[in-house]
Short mmCIF file of C-alpha atoms in Angstrom, two decimals:
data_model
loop_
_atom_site.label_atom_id
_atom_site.label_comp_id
_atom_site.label_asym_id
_atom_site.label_seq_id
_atom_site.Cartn_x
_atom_site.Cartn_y
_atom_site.Cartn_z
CA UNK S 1 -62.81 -19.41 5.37
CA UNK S 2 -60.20 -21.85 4.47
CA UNK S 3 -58.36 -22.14 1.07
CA UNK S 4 -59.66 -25.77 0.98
CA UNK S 5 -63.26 -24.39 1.78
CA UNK S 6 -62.70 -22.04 -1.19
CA UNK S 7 -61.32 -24.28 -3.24
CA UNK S 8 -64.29 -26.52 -2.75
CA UNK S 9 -66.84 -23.41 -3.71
CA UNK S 10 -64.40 -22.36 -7.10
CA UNK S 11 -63.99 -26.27 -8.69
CA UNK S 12 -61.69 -26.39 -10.88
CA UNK S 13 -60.77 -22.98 -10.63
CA UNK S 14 -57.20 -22.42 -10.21
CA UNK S 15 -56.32 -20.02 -7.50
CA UNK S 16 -53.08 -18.34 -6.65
CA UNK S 17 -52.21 -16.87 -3.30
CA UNK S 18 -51.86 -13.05 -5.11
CA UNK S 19 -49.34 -10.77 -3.92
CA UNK S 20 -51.43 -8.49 -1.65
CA UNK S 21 -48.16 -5.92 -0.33
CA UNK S 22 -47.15 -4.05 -3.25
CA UNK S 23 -49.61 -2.75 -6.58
CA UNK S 24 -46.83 -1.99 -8.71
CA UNK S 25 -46.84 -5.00 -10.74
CA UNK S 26 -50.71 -5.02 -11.06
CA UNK S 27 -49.96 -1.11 -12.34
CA UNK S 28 -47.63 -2.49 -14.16
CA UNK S 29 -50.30 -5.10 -16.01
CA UNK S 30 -52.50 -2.16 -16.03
CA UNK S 31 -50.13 -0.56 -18.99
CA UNK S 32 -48.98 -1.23 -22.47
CA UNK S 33 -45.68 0.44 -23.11
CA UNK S 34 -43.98 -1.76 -20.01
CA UNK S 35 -43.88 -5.19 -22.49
CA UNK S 36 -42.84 -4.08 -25.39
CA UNK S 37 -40.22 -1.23 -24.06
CA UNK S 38 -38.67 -4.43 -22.55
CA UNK S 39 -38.77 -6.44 -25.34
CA UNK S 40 -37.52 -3.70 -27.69
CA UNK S 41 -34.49 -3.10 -24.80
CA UNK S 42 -34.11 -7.10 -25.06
CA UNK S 43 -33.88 -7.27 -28.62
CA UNK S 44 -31.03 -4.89 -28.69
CA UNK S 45 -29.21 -6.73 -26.51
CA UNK S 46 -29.35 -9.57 -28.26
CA UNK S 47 -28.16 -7.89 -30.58
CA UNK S 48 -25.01 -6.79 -29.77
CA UNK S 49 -24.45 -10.15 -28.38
CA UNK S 50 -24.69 -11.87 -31.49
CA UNK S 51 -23.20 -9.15 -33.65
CA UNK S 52 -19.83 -9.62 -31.67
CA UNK S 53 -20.05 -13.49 -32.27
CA UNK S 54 -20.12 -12.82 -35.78
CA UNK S 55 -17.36 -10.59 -35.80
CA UNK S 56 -15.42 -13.11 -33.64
CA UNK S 57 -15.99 -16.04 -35.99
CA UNK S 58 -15.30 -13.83 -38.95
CA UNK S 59 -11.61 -12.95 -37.27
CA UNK S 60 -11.39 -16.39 -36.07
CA UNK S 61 -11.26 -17.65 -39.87
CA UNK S 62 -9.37 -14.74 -40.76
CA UNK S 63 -6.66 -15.70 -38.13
CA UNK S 64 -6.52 -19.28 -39.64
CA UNK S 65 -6.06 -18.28 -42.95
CA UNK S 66 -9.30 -19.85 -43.61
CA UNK S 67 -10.54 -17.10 -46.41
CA UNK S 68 -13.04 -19.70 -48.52
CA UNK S 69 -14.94 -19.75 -45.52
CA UNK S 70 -15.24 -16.56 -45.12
CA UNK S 71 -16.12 -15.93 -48.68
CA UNK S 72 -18.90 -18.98 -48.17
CA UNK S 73 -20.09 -16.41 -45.19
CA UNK S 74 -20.06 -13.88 -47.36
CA UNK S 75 -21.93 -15.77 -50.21
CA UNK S 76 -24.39 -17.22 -47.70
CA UNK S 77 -25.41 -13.36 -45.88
CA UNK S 78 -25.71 -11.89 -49.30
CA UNK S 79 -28.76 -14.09 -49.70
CA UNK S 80 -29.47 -13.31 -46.03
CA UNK S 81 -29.58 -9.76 -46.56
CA UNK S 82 -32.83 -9.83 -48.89
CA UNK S 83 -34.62 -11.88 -46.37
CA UNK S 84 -33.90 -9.63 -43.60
CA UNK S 85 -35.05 -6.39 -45.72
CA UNK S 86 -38.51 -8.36 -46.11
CA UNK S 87 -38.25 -9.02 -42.58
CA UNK S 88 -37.76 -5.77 -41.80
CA UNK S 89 -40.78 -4.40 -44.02
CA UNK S 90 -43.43 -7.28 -43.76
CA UNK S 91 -43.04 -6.62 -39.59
CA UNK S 92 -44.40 -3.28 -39.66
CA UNK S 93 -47.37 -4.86 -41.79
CA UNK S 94 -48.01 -7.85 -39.02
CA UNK S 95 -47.84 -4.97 -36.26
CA UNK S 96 -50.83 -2.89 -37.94
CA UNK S 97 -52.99 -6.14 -37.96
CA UNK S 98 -52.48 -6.89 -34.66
CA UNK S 99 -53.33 -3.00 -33.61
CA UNK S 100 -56.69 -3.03 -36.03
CA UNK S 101 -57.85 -6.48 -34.43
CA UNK S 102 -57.15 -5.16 -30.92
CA UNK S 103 -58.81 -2.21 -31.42
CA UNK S 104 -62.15 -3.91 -33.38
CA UNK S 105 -61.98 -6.40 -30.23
CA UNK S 106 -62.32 -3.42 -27.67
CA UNK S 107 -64.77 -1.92 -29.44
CA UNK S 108 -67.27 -5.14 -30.10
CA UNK S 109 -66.43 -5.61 -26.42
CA UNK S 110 -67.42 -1.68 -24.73
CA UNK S 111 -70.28 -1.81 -27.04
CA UNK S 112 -71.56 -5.59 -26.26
CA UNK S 113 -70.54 -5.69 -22.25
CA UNK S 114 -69.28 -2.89 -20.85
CA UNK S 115 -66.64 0.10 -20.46
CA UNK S 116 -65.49 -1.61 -17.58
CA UNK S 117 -64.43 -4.93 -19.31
CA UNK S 118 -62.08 -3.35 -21.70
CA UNK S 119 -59.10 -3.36 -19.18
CA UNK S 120 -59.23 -7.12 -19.87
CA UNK S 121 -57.67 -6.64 -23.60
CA UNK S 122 -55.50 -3.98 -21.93
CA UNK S 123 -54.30 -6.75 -19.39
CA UNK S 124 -54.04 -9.79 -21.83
CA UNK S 125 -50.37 -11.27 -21.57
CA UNK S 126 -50.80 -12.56 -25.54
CA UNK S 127 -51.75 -9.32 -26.89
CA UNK S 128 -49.09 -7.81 -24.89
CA UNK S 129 -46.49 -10.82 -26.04
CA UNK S 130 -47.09 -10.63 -29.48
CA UNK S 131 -47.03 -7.07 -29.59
CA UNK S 132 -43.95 -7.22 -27.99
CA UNK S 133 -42.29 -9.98 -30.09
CA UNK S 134 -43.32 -8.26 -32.95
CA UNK S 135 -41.86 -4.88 -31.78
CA UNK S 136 -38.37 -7.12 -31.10
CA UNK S 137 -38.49 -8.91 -34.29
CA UNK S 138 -38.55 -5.42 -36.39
CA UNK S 139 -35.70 -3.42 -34.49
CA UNK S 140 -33.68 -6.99 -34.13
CA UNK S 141 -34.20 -6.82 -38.23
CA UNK S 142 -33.35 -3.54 -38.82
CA UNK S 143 -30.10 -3.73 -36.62
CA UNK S 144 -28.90 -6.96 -38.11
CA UNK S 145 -29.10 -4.48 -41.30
CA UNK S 146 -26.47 -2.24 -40.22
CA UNK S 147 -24.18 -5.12 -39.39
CA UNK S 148 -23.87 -6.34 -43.08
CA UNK S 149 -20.26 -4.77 -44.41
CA UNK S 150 -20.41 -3.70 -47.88
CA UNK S 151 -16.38 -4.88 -48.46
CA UNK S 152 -15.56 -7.56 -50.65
CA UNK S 153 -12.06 -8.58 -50.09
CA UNK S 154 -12.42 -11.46 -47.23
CA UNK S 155 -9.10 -10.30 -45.67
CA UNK S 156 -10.45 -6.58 -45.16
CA UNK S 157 -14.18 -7.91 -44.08
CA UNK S 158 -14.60 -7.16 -40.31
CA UNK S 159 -18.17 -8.96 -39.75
CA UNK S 160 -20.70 -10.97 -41.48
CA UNK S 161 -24.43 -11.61 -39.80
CA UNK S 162 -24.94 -15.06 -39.91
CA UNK S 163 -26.07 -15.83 -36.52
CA UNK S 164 -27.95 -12.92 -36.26
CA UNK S 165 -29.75 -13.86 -39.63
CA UNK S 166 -30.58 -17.46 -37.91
CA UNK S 167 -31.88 -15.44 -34.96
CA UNK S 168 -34.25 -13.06 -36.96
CA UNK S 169 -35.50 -16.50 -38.93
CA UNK S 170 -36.57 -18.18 -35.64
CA UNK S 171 -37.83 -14.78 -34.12
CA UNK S 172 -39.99 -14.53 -37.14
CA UNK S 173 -41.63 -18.18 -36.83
CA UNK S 174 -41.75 -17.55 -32.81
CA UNK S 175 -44.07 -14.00 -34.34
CA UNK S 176 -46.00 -16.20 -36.76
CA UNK S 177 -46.77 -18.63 -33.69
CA UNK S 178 -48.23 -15.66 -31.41
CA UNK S 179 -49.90 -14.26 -34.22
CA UNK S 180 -51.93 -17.65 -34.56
CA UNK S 181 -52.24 -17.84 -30.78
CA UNK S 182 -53.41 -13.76 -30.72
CA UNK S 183 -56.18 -14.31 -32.98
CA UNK S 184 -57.59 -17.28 -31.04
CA UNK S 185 -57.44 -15.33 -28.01
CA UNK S 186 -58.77 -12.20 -29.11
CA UNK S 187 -61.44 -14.26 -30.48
CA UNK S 188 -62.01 -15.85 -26.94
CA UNK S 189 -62.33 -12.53 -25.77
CA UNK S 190 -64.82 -11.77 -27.64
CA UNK S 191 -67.57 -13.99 -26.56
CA UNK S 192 -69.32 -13.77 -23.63
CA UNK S 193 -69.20 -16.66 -21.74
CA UNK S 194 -65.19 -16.25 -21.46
CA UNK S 195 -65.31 -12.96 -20.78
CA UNK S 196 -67.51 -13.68 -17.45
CA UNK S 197 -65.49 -16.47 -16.80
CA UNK S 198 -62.14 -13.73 -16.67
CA UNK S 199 -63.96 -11.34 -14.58
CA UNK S 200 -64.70 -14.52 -12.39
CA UNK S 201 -61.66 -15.35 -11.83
CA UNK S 202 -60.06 -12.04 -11.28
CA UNK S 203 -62.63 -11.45 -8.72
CA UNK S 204 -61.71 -14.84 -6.88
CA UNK S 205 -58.13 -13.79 -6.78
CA UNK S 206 -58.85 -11.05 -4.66
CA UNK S 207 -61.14 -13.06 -2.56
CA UNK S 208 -58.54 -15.64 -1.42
CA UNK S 209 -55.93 -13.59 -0.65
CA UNK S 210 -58.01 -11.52 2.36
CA UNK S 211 -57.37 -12.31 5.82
CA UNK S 212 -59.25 -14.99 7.98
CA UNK S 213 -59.97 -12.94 10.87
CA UNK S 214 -62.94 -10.88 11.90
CA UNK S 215 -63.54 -7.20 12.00
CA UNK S 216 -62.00 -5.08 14.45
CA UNK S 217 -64.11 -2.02 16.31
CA UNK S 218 -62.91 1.14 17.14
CA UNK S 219 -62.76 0.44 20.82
CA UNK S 220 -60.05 -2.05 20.37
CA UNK S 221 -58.02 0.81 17.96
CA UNK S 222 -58.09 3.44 20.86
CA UNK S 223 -59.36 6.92 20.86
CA UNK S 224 -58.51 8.52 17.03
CA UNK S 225 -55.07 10.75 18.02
CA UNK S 226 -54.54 12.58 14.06
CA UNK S 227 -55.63 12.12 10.57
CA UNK S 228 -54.34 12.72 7.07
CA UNK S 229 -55.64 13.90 4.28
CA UNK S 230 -55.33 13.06 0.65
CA UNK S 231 -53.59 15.95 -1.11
CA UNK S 232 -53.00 14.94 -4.42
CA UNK S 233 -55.28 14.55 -7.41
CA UNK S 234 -58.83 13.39 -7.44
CA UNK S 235 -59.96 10.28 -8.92
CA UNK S 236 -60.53 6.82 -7.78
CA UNK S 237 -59.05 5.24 -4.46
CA UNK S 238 -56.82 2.13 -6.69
CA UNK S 239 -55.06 0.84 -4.19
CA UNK S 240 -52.76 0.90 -1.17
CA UNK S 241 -49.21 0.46 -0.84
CA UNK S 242 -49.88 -2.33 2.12
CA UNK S 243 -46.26 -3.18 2.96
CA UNK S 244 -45.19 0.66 2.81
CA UNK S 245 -48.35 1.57 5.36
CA UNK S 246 -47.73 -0.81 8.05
CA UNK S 247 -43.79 -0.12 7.80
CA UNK S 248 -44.85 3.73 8.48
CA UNK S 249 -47.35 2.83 11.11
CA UNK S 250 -44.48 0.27 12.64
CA UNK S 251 -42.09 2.94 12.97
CA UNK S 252 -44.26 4.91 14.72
CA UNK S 253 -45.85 3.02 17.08
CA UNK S 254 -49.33 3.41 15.90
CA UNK S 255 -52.53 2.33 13.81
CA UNK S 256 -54.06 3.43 10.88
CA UNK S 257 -57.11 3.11 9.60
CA UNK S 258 -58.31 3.40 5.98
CA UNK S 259 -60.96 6.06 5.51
CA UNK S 260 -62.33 5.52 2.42
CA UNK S 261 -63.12 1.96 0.73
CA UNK S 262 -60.74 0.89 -2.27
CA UNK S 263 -62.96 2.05 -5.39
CA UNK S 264 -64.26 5.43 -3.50
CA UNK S 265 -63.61 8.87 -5.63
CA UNK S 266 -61.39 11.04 -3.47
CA UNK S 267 -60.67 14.49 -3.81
CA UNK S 268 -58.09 16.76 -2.06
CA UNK S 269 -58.36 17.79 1.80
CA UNK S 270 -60.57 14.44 2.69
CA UNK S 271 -59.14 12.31 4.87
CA UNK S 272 -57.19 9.07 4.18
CA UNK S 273 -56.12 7.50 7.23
CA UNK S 274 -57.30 8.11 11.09
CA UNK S 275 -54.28 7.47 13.33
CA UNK S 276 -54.77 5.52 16.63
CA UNK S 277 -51.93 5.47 19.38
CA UNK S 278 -49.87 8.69 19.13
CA UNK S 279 -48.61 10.90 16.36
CA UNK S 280 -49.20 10.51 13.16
CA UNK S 281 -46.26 9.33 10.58
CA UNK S 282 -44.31 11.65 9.00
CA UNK S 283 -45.48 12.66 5.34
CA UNK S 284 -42.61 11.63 3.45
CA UNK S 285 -43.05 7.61 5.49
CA UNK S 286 -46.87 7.62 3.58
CA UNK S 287 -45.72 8.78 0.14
CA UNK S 288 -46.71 6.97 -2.47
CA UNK S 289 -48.79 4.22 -0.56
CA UNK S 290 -52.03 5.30 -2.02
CA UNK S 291 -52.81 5.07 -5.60
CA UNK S 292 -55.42 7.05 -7.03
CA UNK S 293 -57.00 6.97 -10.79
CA UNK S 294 -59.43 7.57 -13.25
CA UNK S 295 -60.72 3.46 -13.48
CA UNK S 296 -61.06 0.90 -10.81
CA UNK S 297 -59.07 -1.95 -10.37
CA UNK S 298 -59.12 -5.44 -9.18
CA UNK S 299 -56.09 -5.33 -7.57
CA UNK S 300 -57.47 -4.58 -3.63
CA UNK S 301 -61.14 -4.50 -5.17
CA UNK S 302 -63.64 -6.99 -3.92
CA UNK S 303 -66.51 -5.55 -4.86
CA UNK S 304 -65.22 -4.39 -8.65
CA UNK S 305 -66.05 -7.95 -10.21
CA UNK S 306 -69.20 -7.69 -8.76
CA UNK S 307 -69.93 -4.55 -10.50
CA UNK S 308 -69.13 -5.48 -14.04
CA UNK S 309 -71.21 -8.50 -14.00
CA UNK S 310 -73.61 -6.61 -12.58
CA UNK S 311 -73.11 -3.98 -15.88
CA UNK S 312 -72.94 -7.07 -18.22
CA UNK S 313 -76.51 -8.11 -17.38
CA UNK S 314 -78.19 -4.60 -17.26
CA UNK S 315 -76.85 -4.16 -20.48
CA UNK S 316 -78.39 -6.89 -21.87
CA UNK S 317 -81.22 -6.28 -20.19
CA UNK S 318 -81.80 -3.26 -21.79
CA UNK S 319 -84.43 -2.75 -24.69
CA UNK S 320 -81.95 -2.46 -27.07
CA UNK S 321 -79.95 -5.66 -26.75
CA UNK S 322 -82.63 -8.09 -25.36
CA UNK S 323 -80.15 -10.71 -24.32
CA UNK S 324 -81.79 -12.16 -20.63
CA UNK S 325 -79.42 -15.26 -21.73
CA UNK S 326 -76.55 -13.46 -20.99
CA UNK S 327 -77.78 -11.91 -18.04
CA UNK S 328 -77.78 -15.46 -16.48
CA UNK S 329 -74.39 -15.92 -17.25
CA UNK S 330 -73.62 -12.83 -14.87
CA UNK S 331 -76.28 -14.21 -12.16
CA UNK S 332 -74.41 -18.13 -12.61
CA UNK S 333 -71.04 -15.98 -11.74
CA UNK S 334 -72.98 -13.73 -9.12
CA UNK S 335 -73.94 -16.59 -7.29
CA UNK S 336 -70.55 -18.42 -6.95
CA UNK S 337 -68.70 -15.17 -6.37
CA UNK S 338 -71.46 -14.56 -3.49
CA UNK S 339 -71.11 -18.54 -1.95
CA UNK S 340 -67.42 -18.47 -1.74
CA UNK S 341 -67.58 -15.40 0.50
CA UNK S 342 -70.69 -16.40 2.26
CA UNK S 343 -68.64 -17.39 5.18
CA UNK S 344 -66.56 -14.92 4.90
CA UNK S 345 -65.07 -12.21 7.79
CA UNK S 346 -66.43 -9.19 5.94
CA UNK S 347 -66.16 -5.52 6.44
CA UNK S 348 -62.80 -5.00 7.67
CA UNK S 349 -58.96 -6.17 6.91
CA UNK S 350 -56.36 -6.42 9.40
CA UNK S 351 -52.94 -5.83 8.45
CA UNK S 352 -50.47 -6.72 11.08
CA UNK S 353 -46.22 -6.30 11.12
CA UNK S 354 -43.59 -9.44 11.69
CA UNK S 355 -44.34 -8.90 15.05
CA UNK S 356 -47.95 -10.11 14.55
CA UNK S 357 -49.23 -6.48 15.41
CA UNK S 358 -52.30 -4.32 14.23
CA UNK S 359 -51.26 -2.04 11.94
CA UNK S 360 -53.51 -1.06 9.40
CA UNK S 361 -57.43 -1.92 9.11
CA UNK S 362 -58.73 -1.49 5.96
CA UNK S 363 -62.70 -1.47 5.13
CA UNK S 364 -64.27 -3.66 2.81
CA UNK S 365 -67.70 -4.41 1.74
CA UNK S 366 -69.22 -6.18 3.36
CA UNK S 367 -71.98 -8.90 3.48
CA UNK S 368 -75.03 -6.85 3.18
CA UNK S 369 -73.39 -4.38 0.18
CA UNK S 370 -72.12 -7.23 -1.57
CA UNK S 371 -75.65 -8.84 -2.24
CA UNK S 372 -76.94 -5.77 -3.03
CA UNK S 373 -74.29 -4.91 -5.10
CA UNK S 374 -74.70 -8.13 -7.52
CA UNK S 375 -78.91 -8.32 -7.28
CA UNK S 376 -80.29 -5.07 -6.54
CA UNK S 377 -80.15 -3.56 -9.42
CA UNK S 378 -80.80 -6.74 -11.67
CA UNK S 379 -83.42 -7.19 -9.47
CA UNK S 380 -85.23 -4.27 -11.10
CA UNK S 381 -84.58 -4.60 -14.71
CA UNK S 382 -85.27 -8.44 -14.61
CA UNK S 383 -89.40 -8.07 -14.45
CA UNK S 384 -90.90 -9.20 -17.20
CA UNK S 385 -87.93 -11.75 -18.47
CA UNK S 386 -89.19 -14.90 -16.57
CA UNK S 387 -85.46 -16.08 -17.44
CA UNK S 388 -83.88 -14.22 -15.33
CA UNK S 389 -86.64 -14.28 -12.38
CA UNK S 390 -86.49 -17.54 -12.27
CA UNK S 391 -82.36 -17.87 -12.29
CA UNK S 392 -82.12 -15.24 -9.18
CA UNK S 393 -84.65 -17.12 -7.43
CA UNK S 394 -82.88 -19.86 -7.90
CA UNK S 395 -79.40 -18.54 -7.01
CA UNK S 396 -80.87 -16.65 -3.67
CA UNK S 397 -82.07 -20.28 -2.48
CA UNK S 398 -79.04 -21.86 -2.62
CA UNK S 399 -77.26 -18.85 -1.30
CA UNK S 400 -80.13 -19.06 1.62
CA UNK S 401 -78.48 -22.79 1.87
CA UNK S 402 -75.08 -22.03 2.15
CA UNK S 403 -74.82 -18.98 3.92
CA UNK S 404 -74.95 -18.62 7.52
CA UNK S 405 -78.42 -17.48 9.49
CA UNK S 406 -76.79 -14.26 10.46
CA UNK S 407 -76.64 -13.35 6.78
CA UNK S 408 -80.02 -14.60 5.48
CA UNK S 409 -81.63 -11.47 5.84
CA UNK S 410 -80.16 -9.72 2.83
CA UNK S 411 -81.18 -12.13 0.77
CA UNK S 412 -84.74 -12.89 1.85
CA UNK S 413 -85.17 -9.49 1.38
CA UNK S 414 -84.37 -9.64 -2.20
CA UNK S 415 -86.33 -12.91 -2.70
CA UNK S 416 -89.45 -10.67 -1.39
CA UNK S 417 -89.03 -7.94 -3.48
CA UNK S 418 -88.78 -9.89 -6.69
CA UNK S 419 -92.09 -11.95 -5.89
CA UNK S 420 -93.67 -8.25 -4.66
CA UNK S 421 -92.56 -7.06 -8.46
CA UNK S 422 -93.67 -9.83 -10.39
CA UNK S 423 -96.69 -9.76 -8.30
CA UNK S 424 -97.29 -6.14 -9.77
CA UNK S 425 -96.34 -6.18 -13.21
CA UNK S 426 -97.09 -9.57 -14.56
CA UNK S 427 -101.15 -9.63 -14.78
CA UNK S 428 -101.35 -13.33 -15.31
CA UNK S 429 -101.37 -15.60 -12.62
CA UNK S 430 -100.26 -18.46 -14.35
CA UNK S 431 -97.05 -16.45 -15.90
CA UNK S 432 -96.53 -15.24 -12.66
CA UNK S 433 -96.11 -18.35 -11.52
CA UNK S 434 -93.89 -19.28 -13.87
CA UNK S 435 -91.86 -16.23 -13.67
CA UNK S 436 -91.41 -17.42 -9.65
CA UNK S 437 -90.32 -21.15 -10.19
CA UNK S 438 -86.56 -21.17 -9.32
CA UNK S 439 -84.53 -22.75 -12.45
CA UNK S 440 -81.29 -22.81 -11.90
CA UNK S 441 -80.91 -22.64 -16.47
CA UNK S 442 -83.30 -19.56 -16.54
CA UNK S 443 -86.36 -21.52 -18.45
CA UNK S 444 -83.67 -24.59 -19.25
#
């Protein structure tokens, strides 16, 4: 598929080519001690940047002979000093709001949605920003403290912190401005529609940014020469170090292949890669390239979006929230996720070297697991909410539209076994055939 042909399926949506090679940056979004260590590293210095222009201006005037100036300096950081002490103290205060908000967010949100969705707060750039301008704003108050000389006599006085004081004025504004923009977002986050709408996108990002071509059979690899074996910690298959893999495999001469799927639990001794062409790389060539966890991610991912919207309608689904409204939302983003990809080479990623050469094939759901994967299980808990039969009836006839005949099957097969269920359960013929009428609004 095309980028225009995706573009076409995704609207408006805005889609960047990702950077597929190397996870360390999405690890990277994936923490919250990265932002703010910067911006606490950044803030000192600034700092000492500004604390040596005030001790250059300060010599400057004593050099002319200037000394009312520098006793107007003076004059004006002794009312300076006060407002950087409440500066100092009212920061701390600003930083325990945004942590109590975050946290009621996260909550409201695992509780509402799903466990899954709360790496979305974790990943937000304005929570992270304005914790991290907040974080700057204290320590840049707190130093500018320590640069306020207690002498009196302007010929002895060695610095006096004017332009830091300007500085901790505008960083406080720049923290009142986040805070403003915070709460709106964390707001945002906290209603469904934009949530879906994130998990969308995210899942569209790693949709784009596979390769065009088709699957590659074992045949073609050659006859399976070695294979290695995970031995570190077990968890969750993350991601893989794609530049570092087909440098190794390069070297060598050979191909790997991927044994398990990205989102797989691994555990030590089972294999990672199956080498094709000669011996396999040596184990210090594949360190680090494979990243394993305790959480998916979307990173490499393509069927993790799939999976949360899936979670985000069986939990309203549920007897205890009774929300089938929201469970269209997930089948509206379901659907589109499904028709950009309809198309779609599936099952298998070819990575290849400058040289244009096989060098790692990685699996990947494909067709047939990725419908199942966003209406199987909906499927079940949607009998006896007509909303939601009628919405995935709708959305498997256009996807019976737009995908091609070779992939139909899946989702006729779904189609039957709603109608077979409804058939069952609902004893009314007339509410079973309303429960069957495709509406692309649920019931409107």
């Amino acid at each position: 598929m095309s980028d225009g042909m995706i573009t076409g399926v995704l609207g408006d949506v805005k889609v960047r080519r990702p950077r597929l090679l190397s996870p360390l940056r999405e690890h990277l979004r994936d923490t919250m001690w990265f932002a703010p260590t910067m911006g606490l590293v950044g803030a000192l210095v600034l700092w000492a940047v500004t604390a040596e222009l005030d001790t250059r201006i300060v010599q400057a005037a004593q050099d002319a002979g200037d000394y009312d100036t520098v006793e107007s300096l003076m004059s004006i950081a002794e009312d300076a000093k006060t407002v950087i002490s409440t500066i100092g103290s009212a920061m701390m205060t600003f930083i325990g709001v945004v942590f109590s908000i975050s946290l009621v967010a996260v909550q409201m949100a695992s509780g509402q949605f799903s466990p899954r969705v709360v790496r979305l707060y974790v990943r937000s750039r304005i929570t992270k920003a304005t914790l991290t301008v907040f974080l700057a704003t204290f320590l840049f108050s707190l130093m500018t403290l320590t640069s306020f000389d207690s002498e009196s006599d302007p010929r002895k006085l060695t610095s006096v912190p004017l332009i830091e004081s300007v500085l901790a004025l505008a960083m406080v504004f720049l923290s009142l401005l986040l805070f403003v923009a915070y709460v709106n977002g964390t707001l945002r986050m906290m209603r469904v529609s934009f949530v879906i709408d994130r998990i969308a996108r995210e899942s569209f990002r790693v949709a784009i940014k596979h390769p065009t071509e088709g699957a590659v059979d074992d045949e073609r690899l050659g006859p399976e020469s070695a294979r290695i074996t995970h031995r570190g910690r077990a968890g969750v298959l993350r991601d893989v170090h794609i530049a570092r893999v087909v440098r190794a495999a390069r070297r060598q001469g050979v191909v790997l292949r991927l044994v398990p799927r990205i989102g797989d639990f691994m555990v030590p001794g089972t294999p990672v890669f199956t080498v094709h062409g000669g011996a396999a790389p040596s184990p210090r060539a594949l360190r680090y390239t494979v990243s394993v966890g305790v959480e998916r991610t979307f990173h490499q991912d393509l069927g993790f979006g799939l999976r949360q919207l899936a979670d985000i309608a069986l939990r309203a689904l549920s007897p205890a929230v009774n929300d089938p409204t929201t469970a269209v939302q997930a089948l509206d983003r379901i659907v589109q996720f499904l028709a950009s990809v309809a198309a779609y080479p599936l099952g298998t990623l070819r990575h290849r070297d400058r040289r244009g050469a096989v060098r790692l094939v990685q699996p990947v759901p494909d067709w047939t697991a990725l419908v199942d994967l966003g209406f199987a299980e909906i499927r079940g808990c949607a009998i006896g909410n007509p909303q939601v039969t009628r919405r995935m009836l709708a959305g498997l006839d256009d996807l019976l539209r737009l995908a091609p005949e070779e992939r139909r099957e899946p989702l006729r097969r779904h189609r039957e076994l709603l109608a077979q269920a409804v058939d069952r359960t609902v004893p009314e013929s007339a509410d079973r055939a309303f429960a069957l009428l495709p509406d692309r609004q649920g019931i409107g």
